[in-house]
Coordinates of N, CA and C in Angstrom, one line a residue:
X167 N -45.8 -48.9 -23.4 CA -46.1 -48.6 -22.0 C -47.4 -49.3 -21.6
X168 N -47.3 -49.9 -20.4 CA -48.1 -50.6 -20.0 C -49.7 -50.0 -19.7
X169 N -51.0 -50.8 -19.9 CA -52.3 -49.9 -18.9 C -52.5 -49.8 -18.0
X170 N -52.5 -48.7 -17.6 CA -52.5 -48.7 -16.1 C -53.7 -48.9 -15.3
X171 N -52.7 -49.5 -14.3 CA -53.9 -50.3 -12.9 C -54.2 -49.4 -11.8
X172 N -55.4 -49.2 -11.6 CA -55.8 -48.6 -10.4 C -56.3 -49.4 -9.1
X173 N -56.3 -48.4 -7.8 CA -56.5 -49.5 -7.0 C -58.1 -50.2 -7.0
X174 N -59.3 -49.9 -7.6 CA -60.3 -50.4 -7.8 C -60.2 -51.6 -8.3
X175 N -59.1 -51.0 -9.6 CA -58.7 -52.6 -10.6 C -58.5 -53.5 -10.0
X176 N -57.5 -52.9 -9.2 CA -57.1 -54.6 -8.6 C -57.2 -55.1 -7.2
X177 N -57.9 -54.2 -6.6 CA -59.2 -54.6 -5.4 C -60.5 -55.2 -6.1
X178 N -60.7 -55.3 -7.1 CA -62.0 -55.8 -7.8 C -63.4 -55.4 -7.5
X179 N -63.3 -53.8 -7.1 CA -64.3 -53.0 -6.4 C -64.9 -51.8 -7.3
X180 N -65.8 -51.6 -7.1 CA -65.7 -50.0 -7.9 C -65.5 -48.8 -7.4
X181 N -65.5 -48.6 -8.4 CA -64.3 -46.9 -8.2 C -65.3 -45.9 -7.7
X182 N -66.1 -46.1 -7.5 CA -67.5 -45.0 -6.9 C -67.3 -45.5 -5.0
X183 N -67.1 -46.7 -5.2 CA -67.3 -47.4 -3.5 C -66.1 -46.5 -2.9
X184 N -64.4 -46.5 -3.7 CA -63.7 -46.0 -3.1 C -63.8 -44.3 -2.6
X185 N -64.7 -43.8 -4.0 CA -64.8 -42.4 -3.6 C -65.9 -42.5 -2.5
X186 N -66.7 -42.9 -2.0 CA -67.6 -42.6 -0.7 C -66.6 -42.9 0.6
X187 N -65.9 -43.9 0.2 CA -65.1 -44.0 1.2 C -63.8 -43.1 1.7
X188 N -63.4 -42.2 0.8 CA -62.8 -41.2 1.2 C -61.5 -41.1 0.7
X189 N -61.5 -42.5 -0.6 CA -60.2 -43.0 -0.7 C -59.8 -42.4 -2.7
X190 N -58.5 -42.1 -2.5 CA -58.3 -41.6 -4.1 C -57.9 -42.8 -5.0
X191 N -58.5 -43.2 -5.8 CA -58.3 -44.2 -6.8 C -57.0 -44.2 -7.4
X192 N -55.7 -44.3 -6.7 CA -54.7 -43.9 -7.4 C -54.0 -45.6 -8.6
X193 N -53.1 -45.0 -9.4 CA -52.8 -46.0 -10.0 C -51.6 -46.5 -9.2
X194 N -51.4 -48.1 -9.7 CA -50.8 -48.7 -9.1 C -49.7 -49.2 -9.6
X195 N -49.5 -49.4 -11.0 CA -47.9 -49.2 -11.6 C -47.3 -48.0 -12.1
X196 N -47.5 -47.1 -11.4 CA -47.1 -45.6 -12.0 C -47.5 -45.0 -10.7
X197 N -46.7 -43.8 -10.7 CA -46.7 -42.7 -9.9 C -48.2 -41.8 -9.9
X198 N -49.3 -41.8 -9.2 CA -50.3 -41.2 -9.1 C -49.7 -39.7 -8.7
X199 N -49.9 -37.9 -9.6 CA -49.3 -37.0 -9.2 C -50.1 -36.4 -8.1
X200 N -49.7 -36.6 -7.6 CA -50.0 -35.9 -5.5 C -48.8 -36.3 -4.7
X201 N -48.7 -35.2 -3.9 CA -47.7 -35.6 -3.0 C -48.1 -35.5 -1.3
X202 N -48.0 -35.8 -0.5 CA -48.3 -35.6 0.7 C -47.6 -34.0 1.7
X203 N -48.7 -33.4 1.8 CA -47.7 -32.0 2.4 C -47.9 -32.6 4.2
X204 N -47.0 -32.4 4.8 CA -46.9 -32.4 6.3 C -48.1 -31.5 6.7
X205 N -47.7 -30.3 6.3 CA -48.2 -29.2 6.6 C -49.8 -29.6 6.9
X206 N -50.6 -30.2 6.2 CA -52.1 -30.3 6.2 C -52.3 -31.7 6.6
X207 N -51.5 -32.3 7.2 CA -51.9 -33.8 8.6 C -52.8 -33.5 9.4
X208 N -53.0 -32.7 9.8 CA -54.1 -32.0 11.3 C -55.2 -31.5 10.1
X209 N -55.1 -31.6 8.9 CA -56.4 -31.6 8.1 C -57.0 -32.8 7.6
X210 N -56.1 -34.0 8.0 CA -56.7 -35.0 7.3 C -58.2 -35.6 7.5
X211 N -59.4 -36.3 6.5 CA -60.4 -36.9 6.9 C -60.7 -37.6 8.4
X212 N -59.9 -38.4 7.9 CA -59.9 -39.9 8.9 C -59.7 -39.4 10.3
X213 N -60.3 -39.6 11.3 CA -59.6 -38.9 12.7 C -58.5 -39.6 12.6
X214 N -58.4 -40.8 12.6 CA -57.5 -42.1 13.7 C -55.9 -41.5 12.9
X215 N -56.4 -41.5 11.5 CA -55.0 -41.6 10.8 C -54.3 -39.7 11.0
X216 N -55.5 -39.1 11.5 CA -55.1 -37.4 11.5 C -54.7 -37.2 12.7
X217 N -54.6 -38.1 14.1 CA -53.9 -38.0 15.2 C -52.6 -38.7 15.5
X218 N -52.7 -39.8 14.4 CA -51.4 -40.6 14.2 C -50.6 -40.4 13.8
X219 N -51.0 -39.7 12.8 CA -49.9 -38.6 11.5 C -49.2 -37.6 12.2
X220 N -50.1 -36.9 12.9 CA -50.1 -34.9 13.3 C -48.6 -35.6 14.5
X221 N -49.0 -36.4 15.7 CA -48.7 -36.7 16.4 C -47.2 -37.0 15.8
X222 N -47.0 -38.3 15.2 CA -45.5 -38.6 14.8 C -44.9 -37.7 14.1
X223 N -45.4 -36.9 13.0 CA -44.2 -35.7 12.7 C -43.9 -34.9 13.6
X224 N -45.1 -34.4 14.9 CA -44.5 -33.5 15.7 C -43.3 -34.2 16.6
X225 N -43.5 -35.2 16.5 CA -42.9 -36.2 17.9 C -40.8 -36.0 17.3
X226 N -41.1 -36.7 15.9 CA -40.5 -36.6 15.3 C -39.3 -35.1 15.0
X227 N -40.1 -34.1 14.7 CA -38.9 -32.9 14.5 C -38.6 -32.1 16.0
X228 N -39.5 -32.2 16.7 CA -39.9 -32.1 18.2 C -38.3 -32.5 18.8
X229 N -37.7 -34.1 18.6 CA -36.6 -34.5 18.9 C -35.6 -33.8 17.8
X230 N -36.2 -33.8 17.0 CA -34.7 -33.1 15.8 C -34.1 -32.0 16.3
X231 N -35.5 -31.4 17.0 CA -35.0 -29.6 17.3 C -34.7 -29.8 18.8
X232 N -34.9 -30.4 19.5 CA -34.2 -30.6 20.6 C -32.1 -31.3 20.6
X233 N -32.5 -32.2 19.7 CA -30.6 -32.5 19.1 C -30.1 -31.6 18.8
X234 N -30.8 -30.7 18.0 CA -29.7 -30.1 17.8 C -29.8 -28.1 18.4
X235 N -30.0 -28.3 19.3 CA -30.1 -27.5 20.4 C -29.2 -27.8 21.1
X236 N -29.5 -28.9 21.6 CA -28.2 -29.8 22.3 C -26.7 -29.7 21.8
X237 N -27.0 -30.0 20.5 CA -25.2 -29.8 19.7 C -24.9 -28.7 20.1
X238 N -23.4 -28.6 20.2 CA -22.1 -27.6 20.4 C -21.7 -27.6 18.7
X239 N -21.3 -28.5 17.9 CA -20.4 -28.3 16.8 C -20.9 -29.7 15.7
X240 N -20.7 -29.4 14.5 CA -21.1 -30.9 13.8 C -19.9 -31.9 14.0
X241 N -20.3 -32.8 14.2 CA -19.9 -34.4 14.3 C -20.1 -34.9 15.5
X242 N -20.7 -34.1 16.6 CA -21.0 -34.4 18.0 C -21.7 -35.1 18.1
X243 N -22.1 -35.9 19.2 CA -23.1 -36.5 19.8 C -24.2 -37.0 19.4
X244 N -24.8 -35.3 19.9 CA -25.9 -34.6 19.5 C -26.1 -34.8 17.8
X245 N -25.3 -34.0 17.5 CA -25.3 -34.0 16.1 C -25.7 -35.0 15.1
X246 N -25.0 -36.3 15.4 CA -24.9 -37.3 14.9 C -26.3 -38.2 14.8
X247 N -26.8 -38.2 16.5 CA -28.2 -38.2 16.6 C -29.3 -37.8 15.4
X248 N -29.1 -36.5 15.8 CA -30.0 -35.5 14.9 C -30.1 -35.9 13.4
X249 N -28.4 -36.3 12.8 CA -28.4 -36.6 11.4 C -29.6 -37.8 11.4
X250 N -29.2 -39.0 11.8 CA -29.9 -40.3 11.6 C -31.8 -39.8 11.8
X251 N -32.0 -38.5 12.5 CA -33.0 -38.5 12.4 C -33.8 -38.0 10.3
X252 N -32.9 -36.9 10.1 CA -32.9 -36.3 9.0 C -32.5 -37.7 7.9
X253 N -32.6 -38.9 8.1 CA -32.3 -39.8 6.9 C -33.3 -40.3 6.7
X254 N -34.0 -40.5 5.0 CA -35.0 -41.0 4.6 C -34.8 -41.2 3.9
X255 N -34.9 -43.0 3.8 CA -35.0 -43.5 2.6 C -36.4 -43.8 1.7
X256 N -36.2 -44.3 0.6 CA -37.6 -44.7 -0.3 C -37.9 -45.2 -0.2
X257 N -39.5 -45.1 0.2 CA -40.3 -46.2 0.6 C -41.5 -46.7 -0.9
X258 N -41.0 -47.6 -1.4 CA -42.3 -47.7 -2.1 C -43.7 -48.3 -2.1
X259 N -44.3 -48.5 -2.9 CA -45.5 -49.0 -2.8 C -46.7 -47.7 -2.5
X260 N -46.8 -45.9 -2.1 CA -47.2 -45.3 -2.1 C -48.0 -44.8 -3.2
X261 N -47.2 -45.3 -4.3 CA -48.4 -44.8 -5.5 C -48.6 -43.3 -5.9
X262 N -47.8 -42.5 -5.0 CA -47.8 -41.0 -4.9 C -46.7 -40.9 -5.7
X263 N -46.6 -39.2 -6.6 CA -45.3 -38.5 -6.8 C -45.3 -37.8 -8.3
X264 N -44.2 -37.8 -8.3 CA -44.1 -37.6 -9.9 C -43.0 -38.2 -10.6
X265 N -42.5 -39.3 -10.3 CA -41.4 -40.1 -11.1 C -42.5 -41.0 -11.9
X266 N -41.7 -41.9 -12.5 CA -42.0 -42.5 -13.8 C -42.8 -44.0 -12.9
X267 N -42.1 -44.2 -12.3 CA -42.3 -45.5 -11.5 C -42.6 -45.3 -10.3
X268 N -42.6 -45.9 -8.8 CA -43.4 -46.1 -8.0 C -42.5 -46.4 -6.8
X269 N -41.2 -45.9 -6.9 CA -40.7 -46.0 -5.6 C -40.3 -44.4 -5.2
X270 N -39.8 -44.0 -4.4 CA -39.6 -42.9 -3.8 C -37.9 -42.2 -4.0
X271 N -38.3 -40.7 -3.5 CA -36.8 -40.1 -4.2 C -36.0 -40.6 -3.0
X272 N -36.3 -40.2 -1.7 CA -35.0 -40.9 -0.8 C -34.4 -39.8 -0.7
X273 N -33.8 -39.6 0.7 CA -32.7 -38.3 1.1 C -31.0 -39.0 1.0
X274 N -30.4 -38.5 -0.2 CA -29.2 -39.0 0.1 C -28.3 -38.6 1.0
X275 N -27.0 -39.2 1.4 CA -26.0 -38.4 2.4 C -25.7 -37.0 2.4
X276 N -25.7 -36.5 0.9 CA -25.2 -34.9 0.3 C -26.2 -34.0 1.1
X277 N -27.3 -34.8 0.7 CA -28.3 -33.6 0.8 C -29.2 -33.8 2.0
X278 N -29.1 -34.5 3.1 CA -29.4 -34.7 4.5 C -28.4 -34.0 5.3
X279 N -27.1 -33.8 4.7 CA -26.2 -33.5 5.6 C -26.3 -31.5 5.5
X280 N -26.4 -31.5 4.0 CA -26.8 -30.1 3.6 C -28.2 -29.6 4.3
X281 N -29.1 -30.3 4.4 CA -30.4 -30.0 5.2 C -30.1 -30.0 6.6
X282 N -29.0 -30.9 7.4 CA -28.9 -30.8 8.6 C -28.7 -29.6 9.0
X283 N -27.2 -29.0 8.0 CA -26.9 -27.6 8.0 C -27.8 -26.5 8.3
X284 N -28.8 -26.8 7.4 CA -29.4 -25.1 7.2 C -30.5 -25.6 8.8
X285 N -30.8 -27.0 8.7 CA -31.5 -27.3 9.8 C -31.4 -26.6 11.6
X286 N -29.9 -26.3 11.5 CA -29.3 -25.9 12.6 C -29.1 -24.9 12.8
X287 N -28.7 -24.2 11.2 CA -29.3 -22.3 11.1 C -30.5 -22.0 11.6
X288 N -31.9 -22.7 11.4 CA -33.2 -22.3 11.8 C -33.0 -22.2 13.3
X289 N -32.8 -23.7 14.0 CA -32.9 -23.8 15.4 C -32.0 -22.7 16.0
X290 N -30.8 -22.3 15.3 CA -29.5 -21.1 16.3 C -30.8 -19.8 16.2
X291 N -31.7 -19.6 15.3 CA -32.5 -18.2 14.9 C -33.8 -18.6 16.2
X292 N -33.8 -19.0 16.8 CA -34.8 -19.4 17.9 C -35.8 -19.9 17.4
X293 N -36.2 -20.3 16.1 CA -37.3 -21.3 16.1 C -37.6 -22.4 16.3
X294 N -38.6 -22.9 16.9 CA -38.7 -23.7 17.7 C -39.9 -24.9 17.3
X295 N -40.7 -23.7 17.0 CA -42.3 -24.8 16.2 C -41.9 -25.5 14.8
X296 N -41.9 -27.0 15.5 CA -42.0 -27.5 14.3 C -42.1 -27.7 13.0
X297 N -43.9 -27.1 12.6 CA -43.8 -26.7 11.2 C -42.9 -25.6 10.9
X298 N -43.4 -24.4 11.4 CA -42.0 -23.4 11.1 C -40.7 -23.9 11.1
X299 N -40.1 -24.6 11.7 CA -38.6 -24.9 12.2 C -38.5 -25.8 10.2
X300 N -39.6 -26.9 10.1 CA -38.9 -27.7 8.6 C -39.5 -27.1 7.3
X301 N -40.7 -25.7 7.7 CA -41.2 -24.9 6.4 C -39.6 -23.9 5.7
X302 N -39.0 -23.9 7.4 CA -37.5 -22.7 6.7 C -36.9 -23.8 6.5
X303 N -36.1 -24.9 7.1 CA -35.1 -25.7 7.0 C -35.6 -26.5 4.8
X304 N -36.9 -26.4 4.7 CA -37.2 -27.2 3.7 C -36.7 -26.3 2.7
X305 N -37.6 -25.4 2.7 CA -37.7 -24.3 1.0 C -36.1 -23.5 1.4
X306 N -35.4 -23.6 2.5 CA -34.0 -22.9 2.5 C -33.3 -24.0 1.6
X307 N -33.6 -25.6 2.4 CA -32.4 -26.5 1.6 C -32.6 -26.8 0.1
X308 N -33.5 -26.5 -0.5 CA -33.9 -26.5 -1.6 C -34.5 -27.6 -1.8
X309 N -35.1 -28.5 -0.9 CA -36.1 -29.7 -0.9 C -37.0 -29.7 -1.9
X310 N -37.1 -30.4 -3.1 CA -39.1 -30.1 -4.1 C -39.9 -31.4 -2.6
X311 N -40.8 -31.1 -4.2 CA -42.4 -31.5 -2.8 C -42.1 -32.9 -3.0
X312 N -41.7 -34.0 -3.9 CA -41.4 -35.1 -3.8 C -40.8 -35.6 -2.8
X313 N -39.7 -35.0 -2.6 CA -38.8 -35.3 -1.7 C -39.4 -35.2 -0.1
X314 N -40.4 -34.0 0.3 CA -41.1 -33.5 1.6 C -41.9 -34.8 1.7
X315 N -42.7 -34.8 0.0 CA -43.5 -35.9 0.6 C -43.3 -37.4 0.8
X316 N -41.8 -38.2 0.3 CA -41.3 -39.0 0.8 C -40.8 -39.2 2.5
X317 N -40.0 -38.0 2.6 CA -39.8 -37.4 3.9 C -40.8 -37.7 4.9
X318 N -42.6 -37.1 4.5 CA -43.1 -37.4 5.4 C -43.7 -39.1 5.3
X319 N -43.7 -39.6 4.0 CA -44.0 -41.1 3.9 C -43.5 -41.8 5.2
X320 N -42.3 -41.5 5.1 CA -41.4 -42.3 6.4 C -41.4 -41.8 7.5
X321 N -41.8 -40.8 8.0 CA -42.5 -40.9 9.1 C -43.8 -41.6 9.9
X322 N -44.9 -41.0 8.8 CA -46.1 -41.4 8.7 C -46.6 -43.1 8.3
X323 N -45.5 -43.5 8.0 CA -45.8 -45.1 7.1 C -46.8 -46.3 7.7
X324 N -46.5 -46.1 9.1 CA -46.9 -46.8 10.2 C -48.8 -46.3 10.5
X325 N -48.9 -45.4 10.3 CA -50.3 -44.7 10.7 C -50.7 -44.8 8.6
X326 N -50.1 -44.5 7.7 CA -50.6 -45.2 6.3 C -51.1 -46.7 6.4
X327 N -50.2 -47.6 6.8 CA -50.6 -48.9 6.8 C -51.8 -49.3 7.9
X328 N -51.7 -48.8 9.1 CA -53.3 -48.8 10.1 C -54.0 -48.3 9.2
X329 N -54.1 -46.9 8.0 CA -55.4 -46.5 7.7 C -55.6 -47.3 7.0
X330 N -54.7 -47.9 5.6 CA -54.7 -49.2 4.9 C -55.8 -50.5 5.4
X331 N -54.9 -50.8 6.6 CA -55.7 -52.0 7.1 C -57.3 -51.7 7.3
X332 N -57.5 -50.7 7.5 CA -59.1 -50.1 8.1 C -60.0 -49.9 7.2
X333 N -59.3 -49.2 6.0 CA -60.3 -49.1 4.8 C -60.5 -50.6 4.5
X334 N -59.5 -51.8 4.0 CA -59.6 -53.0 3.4 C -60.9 -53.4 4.0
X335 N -60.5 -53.6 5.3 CA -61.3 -54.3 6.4 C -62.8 -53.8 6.2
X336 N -63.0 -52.6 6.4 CA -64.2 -51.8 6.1 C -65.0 -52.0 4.6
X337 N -64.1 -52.1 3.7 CA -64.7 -52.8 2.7 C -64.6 -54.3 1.9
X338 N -64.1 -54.8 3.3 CA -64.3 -56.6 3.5 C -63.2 -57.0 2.4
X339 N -62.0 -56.7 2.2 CA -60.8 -56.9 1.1 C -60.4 -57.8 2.3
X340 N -59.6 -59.1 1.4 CA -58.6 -59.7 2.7 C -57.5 -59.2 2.6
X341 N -56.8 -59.5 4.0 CA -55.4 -58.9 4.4 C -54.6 -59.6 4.5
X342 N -52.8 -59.5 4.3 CA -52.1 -61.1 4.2 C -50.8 -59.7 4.9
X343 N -49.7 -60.6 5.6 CA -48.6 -59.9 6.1 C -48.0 -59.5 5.0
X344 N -47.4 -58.0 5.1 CA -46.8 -57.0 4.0 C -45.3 -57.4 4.4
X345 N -44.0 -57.4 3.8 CA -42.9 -57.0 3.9 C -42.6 -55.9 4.4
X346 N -43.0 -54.2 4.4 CA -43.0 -53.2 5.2 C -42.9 -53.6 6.5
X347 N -42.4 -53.5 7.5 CA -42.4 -53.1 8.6 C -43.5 -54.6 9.3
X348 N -43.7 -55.1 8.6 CA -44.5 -56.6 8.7 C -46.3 -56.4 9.2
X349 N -46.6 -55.3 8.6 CA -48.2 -54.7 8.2 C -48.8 -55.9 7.6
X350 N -50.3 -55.5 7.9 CA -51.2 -56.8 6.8 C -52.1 -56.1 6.2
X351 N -51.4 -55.7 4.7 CA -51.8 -55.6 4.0 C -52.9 -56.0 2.6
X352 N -53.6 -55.5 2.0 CA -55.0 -56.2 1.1 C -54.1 -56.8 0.2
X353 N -54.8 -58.0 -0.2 CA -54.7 -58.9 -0.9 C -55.1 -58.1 -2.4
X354 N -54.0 -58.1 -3.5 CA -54.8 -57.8 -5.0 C -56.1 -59.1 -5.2
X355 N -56.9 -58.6 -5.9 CA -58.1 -59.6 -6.4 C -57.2 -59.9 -8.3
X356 N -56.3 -59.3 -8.8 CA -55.7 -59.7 -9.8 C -53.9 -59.6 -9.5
X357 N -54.0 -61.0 -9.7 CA -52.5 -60.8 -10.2 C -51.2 -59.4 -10.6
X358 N -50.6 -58.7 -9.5 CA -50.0 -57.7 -9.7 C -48.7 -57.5 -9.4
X359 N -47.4 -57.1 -9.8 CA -46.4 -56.7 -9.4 C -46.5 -56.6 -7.8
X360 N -47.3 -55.5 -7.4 CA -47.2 -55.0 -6.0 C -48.3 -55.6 -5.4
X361 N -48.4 -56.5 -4.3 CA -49.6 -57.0 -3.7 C -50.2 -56.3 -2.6
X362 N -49.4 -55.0 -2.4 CA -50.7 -54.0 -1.5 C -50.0 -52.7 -1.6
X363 N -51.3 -51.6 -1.4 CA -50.8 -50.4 -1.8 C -51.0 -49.9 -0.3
X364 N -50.0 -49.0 0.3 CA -49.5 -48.8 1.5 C -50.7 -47.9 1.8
X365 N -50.7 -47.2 1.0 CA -52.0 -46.1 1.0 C -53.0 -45.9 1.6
X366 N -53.2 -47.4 0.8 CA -54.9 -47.3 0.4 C -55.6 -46.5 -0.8
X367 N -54.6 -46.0 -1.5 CA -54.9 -45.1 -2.6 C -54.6 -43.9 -1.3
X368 N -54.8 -42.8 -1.4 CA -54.7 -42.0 -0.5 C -56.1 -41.1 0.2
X369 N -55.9 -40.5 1.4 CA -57.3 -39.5 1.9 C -57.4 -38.1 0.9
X370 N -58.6 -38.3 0.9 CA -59.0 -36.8 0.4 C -59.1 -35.9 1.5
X371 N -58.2 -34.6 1.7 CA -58.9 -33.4 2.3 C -60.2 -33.1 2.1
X372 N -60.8 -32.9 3.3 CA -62.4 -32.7 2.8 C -62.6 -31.2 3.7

C-alpha cells in the first residue's frame, strides 16, 4: 500500500497554513473518511461557497418536487424530467468517503428509479420543504451517507471548484484548466496521479 499524500504534500505548503485557512488536510490517493451532509450547507464557513451550496441544492430539489407534482403516473413527462434530475454520477477527485480509492459511489438506474419511487410517496404526503422532502425520500430509500454525499457532490461541484480556486489563489498556488466541467484548478507542486483536488481538501464547520 502506497504513503499517503495529503493535500499540503502536494501543494508544497504546510499543513498548519491550511488549518488557519479553514481547509481539512485531506489525503489525496485514498478516500479521506467525511462525507458531505446537505443538511449543514447553510452551516458552512466560507460565506461565498455557503450561498452557492444552500442555493443550488434548494434550486435543485425545489424543481424535483415541483416534477413530480406535476406527474400524473410514472413514465410521463413530468416524470421522466424528474428522473434525470435524481441521476448522479461519480464524481472523483473529492478526496471524501469511505471506499478504498477516490472516486465516488454514483446513483445507479435500480436505485434512482427506486428513490424516484419513494420520492413521489413524500411529495403525494404534502411535503414540500426541501430538506424534509430528501431527509424522508433518503433514509426511506435506504441511501448510506456516501451515496447523499456524492449526491450532493454533484450538485454542489461547481461552488466546490469556485471555493477551490479561492483558497489556491489566496494562498498564491497556481491554477491550470481542470477536465471537470473546465474549472482551473491548483497545480500539484509534486508529481501526482490527480493534479487538483476539487475540494480544496474540504471546509471545516466552525
Amino acid at each position: 500500500m502506497s504513503e499517503p499524500v495529503t493535500l499540503s504534500m502536494a501543494w508544497g505548503i504546510d499543513a498548519e497554513t491550511l488549518d488557519k485557512a479553514g481547509v481539512i488536510d485531506v489525503t489525496l490517493n485514498c478516500d479521506t473518511n467525511l462525507f458531505i451532509d446537505p443538511l449543514l450547507l447553510d452551516e458552512a464557513s466560507d460565506p461565498d461557497f455557503r450561498d452557492c451550496a444552500t442555493k443550488a441544492y434548494e434550486q435543485r430539489f425545489n424543481q424535483l418536487i415541483d416534477l413530480l407534482v406535476a406527474s400524473k403516473k410514472e413514465g410521463d413527462v413530468a416524470w421522466r424530467a424528474a428522473e434525470r434530475h435524481l441521476s448522479f454520477h461519480e464524481v472523483p477527485f473529492t478526496h471524501l468517503g469511505y471506499s478504498s480509492g477516490t472516486g465516488g459511489s454514483g446513483f445507479g438506474s435500480k436505485l434512482s428509479g427506486h428513490l424516484l419511487v419513494v420520492a413521489k410517496e413524500v411529495v403525494d404526503l404534502g411535503v414540500v420543504n426541501p430538506d424534509l422532502f430528501m431527509a424522508l425520500a433518503l433514509f426511506e430509500g435506504g441511501i448510506g451517507a456516501d451515496r447523499i454525499s456524492d449526491m450532493t457532490t454533484n450538485i454542489v461541484v461547481d461552488c466546490l471548484a469556485r471555493y477551490t480556486h479561492a483558497v489556491a489563489t489566496n494562498l498564491g498556488r497556481a491554477v491550470a484548466p481542470f477536465h471537470a466541467r473546465r474549472h482551473h484548478l491548483p497545480i500539484a507542486a509534486q508529481s501526482l496521479e490527480h493534479k487538483g483536488a476539487v475540494t480544496a481538501g474540504a471546509q471545516r464547520h466552525r
